[in-house]
Short mmCIF file of C-alpha atoms and ligand atoms in Angstrom, two decimals:
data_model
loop_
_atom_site.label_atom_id
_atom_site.label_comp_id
_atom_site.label_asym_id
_atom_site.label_seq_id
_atom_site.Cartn_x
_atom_site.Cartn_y
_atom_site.Cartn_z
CA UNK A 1 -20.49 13.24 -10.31
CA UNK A 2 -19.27 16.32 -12.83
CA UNK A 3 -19.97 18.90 -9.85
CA UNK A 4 -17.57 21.83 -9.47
CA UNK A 5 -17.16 20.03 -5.62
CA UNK A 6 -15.61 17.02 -7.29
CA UNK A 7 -13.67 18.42 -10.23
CA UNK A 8 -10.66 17.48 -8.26
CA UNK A 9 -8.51 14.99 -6.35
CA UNK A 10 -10.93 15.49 -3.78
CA UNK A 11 -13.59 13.92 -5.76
CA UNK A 12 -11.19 10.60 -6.07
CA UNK A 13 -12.04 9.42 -2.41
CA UNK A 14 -14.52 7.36 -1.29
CA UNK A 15 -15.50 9.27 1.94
CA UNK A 16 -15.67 13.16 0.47
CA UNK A 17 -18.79 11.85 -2.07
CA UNK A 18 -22.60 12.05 -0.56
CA UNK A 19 -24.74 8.87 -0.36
CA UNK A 20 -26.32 10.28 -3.16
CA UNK A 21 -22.82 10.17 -5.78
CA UNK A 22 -22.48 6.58 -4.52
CA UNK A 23 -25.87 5.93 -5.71
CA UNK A 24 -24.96 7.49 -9.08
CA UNK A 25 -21.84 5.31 -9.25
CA UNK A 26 -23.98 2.25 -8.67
CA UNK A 27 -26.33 3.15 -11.17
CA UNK A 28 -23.68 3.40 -13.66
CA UNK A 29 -23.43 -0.04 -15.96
CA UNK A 30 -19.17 0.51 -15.02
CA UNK A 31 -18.03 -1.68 -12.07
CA UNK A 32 -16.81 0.03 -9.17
CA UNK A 33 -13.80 -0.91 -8.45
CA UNK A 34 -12.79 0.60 -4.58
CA UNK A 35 -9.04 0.85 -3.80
CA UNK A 36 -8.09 0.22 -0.15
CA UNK A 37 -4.80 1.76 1.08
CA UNK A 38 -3.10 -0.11 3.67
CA UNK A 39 0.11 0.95 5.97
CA UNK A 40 1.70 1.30 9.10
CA UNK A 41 1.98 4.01 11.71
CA UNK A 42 5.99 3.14 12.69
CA UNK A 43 9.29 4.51 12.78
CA UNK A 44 11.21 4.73 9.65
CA UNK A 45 14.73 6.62 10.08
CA UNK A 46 15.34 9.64 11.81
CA UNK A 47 14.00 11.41 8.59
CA UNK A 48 10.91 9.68 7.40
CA UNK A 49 7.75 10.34 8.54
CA UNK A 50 5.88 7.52 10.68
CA UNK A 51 3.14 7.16 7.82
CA UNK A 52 5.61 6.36 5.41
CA UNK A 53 3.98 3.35 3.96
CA UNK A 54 0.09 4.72 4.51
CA UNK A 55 1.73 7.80 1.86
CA UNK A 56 3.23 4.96 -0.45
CA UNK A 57 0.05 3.26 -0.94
CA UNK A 58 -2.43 6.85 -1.00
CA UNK A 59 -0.15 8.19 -3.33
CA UNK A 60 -0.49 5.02 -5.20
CA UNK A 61 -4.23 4.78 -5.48
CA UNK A 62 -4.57 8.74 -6.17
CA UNK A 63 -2.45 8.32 -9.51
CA UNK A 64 -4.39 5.26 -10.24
CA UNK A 65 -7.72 6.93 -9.53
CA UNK A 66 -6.61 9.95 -11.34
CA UNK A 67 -5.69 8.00 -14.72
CA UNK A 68 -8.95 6.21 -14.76
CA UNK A 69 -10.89 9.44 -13.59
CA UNK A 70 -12.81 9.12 -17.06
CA UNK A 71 -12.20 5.57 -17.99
CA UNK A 72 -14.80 3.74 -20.44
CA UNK A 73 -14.67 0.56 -18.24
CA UNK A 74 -14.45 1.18 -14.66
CA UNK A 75 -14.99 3.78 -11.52
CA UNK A 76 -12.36 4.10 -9.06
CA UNK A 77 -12.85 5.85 -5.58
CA UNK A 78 -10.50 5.47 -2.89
CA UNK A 79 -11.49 4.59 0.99
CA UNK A 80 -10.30 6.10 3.95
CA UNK A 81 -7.28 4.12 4.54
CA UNK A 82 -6.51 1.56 7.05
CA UNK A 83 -3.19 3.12 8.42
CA UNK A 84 -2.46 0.94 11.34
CA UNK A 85 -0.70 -2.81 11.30
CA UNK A 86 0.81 -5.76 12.52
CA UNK A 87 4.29 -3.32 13.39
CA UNK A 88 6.93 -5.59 15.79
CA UNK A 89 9.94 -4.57 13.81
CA UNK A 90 10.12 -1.10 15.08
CA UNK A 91 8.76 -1.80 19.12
CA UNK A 92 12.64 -0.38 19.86
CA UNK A 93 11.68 3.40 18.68
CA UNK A 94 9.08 5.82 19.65
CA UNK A 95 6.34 6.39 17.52
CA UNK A 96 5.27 2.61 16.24
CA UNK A 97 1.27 2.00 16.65
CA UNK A 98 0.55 -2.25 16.97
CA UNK A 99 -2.75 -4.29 16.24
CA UNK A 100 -3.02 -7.75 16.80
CA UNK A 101 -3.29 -9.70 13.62
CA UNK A 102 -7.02 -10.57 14.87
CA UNK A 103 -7.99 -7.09 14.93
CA UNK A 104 -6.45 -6.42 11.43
CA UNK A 105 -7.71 -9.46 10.07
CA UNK A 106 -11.48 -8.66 11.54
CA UNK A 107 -11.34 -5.10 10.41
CA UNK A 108 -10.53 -5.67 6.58
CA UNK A 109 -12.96 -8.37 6.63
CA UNK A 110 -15.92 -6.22 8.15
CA UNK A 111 -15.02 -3.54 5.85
CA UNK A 112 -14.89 -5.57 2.75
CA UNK A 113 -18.20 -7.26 3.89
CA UNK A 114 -19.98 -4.23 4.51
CA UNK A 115 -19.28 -3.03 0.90
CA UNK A 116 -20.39 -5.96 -0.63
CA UNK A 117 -23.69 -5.94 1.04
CA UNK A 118 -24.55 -2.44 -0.53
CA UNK A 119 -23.48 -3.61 -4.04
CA UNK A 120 -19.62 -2.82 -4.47
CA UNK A 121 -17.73 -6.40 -3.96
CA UNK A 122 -14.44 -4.97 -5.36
CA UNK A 123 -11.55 -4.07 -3.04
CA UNK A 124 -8.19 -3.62 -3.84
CA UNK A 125 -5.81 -3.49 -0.84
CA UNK A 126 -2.92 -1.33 -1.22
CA UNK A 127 -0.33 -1.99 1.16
CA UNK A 128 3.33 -0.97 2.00
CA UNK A 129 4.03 -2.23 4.84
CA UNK A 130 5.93 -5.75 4.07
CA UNK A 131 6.32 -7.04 7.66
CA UNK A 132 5.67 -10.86 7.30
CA UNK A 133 3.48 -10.93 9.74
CA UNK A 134 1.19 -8.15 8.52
CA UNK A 135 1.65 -8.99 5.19
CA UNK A 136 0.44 -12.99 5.85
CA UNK A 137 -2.87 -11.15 7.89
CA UNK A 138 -3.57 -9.46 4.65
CA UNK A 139 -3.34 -12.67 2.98
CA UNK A 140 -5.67 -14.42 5.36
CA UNK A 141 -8.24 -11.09 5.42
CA UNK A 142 -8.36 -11.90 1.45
CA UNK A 143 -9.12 -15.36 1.77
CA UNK A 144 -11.63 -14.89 4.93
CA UNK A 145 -13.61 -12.18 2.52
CA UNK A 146 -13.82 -14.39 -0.19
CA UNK A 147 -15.10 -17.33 1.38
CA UNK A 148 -17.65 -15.04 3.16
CA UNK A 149 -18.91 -13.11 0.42
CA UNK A 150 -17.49 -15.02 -3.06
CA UNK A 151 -15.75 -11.87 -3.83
CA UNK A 152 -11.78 -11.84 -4.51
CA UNK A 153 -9.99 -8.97 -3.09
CA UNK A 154 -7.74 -7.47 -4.74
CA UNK A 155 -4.14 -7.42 -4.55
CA UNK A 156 -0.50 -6.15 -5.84
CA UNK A 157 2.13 -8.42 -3.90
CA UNK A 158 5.56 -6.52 -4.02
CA UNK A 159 6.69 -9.18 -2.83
CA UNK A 160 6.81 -10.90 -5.35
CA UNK A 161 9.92 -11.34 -8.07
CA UNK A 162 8.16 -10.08 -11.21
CA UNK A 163 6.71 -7.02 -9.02
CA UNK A 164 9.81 -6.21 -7.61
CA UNK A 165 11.49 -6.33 -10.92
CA UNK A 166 9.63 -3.34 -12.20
CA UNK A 167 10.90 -1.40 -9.19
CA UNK A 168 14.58 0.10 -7.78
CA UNK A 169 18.02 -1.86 -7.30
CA UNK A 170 17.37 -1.25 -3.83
CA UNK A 171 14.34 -3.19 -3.52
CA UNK A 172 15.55 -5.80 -5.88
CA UNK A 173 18.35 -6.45 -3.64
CA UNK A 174 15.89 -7.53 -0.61
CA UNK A 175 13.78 -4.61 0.17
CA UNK A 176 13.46 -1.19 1.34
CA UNK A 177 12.79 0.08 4.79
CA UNK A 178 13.05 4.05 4.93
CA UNK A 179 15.61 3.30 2.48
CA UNK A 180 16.44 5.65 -0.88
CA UNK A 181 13.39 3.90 -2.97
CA UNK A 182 10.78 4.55 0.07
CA UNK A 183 12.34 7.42 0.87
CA UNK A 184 12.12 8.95 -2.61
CA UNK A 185 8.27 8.20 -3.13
CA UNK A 186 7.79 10.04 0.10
CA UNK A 187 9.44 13.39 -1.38
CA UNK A 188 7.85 12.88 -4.59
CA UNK A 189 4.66 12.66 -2.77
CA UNK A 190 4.58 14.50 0.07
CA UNK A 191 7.34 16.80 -0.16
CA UNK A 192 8.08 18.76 3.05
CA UNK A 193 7.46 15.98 5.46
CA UNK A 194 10.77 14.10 4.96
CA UNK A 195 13.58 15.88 7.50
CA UNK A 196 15.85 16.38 4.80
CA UNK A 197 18.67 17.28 6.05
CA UNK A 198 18.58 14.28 8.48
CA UNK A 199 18.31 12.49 5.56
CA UNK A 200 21.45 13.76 3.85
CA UNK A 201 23.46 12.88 6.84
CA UNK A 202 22.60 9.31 6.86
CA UNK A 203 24.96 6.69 6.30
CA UNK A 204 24.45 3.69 4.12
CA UNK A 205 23.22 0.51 5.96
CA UNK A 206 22.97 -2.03 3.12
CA UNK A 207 20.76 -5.08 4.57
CA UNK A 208 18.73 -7.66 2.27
CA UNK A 209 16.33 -7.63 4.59
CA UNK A 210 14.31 -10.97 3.00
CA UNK A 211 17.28 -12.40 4.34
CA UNK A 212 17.44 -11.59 7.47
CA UNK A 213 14.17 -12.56 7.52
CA UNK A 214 14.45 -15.67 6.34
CA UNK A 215 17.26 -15.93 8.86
CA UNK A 216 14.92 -15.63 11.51
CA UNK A 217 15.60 -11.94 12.72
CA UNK A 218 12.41 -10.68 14.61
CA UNK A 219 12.61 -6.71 14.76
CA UNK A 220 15.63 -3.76 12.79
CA UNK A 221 17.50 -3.78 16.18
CA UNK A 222 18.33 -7.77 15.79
CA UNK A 223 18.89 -6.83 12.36
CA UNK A 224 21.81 -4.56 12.82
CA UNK A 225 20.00 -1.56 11.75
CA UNK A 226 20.22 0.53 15.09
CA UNK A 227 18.02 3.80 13.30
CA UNK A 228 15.13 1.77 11.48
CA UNK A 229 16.08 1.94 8.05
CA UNK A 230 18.10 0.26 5.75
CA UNK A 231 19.91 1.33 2.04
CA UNK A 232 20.62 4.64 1.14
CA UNK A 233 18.18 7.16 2.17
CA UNK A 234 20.83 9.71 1.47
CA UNK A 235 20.70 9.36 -2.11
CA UNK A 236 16.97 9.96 -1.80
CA UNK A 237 15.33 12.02 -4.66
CA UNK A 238 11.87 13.17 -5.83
CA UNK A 239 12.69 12.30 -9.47
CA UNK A 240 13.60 8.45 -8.09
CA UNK A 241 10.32 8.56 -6.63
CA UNK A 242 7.92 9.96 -9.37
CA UNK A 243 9.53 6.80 -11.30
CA UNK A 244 8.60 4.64 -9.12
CA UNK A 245 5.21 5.72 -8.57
CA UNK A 246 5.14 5.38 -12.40
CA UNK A 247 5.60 1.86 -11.84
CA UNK A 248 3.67 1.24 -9.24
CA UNK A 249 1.00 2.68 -11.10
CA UNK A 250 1.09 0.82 -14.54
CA UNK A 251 0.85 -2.45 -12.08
CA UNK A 252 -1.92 -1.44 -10.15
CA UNK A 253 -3.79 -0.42 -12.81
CA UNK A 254 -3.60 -3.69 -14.46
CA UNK A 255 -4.52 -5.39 -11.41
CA UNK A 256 -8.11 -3.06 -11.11
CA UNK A 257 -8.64 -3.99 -14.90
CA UNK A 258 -8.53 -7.54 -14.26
CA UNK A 259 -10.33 -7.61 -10.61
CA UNK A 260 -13.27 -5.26 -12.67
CA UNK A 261 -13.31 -7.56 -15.56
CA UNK A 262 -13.80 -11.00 -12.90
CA UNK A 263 -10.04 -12.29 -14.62
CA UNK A 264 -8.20 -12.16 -11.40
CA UNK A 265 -6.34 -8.94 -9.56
CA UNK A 266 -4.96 -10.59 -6.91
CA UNK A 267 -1.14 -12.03 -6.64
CA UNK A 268 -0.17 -15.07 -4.84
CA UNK A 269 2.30 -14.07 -2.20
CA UNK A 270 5.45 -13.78 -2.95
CA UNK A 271 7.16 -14.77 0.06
CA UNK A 272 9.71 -12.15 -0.06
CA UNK A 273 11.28 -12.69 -3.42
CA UNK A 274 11.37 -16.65 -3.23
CA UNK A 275 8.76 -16.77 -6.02
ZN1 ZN B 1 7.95 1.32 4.98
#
């Protein structure tokens, strides 16, 4: 594995190593521990870019694959991620990419099957795409994989109160949608693919949006959010963002430690900050 062709991030995914550096990492007495990261391709704002929450969750695993690069208990690799969801919310703007939860929920599961059969049962999904729909298909993928192969998926639930606690005001307050916390991890990872001076111009459009959930609202239009996000992407920063990936980092890592070690790694869901 300590080839000049994997000194760096490059080395961290899954799909850039030969068959033969997956054979070395199964050699190895360390469990492999393969992180998953999971999106949507939809609108969010005039100024984000459509793989908004694919970015979240690869800049996620690459910081978490990064700190455990040489890591006396565990190898980390990141798959190609699964960038496509169960998206109704945005069907109003141009640009939003649908799957049926069938297909989603057959596609994780063949994936996470297909691993275990060669010898690497642990899978962390990664996902930031909090549609309740998608989100419950995730859910049921976990549970399908497990009863097919005995293996728990892993999984970091931000919906859940305690998660959402370690993150921004903004998601606190009932979530983020292309909203100054999204927003921010987007320049902080990807800088030059958020429009910002669209941004800038953006008005607030405070929403809770696990209540309007709860309220039964289907899609953002029904919503009263008439360009696809909600909060303050305006106040967007990069230095918000690296904080938050900071965050999101010190949880996920706890959750690969635990799904490696066979003590759990996967959160209940949180039902959008009920529990
Ligand atoms: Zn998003």
């Amino acid at each position: 594995m300590a080839t000049d062709r994997l000194a760096g991030d490059e080395g961290l995914f899954f799909a850039n190593l030969t068959f033969a550096d997956v054979q070395r990492m199964l050699d190895d007495p360390r469990p492999v521990v393969l992180l998953l990261p999971v999106g949507s391709t939809e609108p969010h704002g005039p100024h984000s870019p459509l793989a908004t929450d694919p970015i979240i969750s690869t800049a996620m695993c690459l910081r978490v694959a990064r700190a455990l690069r040489e890591d006396p208990e565990v190898q980390v690799s990141i798959l190609p991620d699964v960038s496509y969801g169960v998206t109704r919310f945005t069907a109003a703007w141009p640009g939003h990419i649908h799957i049926e939860e069938e297909t989603l929920l057959a596609f994780l599961g063949d994936i996470c099957v297909s691993l275990a059969e060669q010898g690497l049962p642990h899978v962390v999904f990664v996902n930031n795409h909090f549609e309740p729909a998608h989100v419950r298909t995730l859910h049921r993928a976990m549970d399908a994989v497990e009863e097919r192969t005995g293996n728990v998926v892993g999984y970091l639930d931000l919906t859940r109160k305690r998660r959402a606690a370690e993150l921004t005001d903004e998601v606190r307050e009932g979530g983020s949608h292309a909203g100054q916390y999204e927003t921010s991890i987007v320049l902080a990872a990807r800088p030059g693919l958020v429009d910002e001076e669209a941004m800038r111009s953006l008005p607030p459009a405070p929403k809770n949006l696990a209540a309007e959930i709860a309220a039964g609202c289907k899609d953002f239009v029904a919503m009263g959010l008439p360009d696809a996000y909600n909060g303050t992407p305006a106040e967007a920063t990069a230095a918000e963002g690296e904080q938050s990936l900071a965050a999101l980092e010190r949880m996920l890592t706890a959750q690969v430690r635990d799904l490696a070690a066979g003590r759990g790694g996967r959160d209940k869901p949180g039902l959008y900050f009920r529990v």
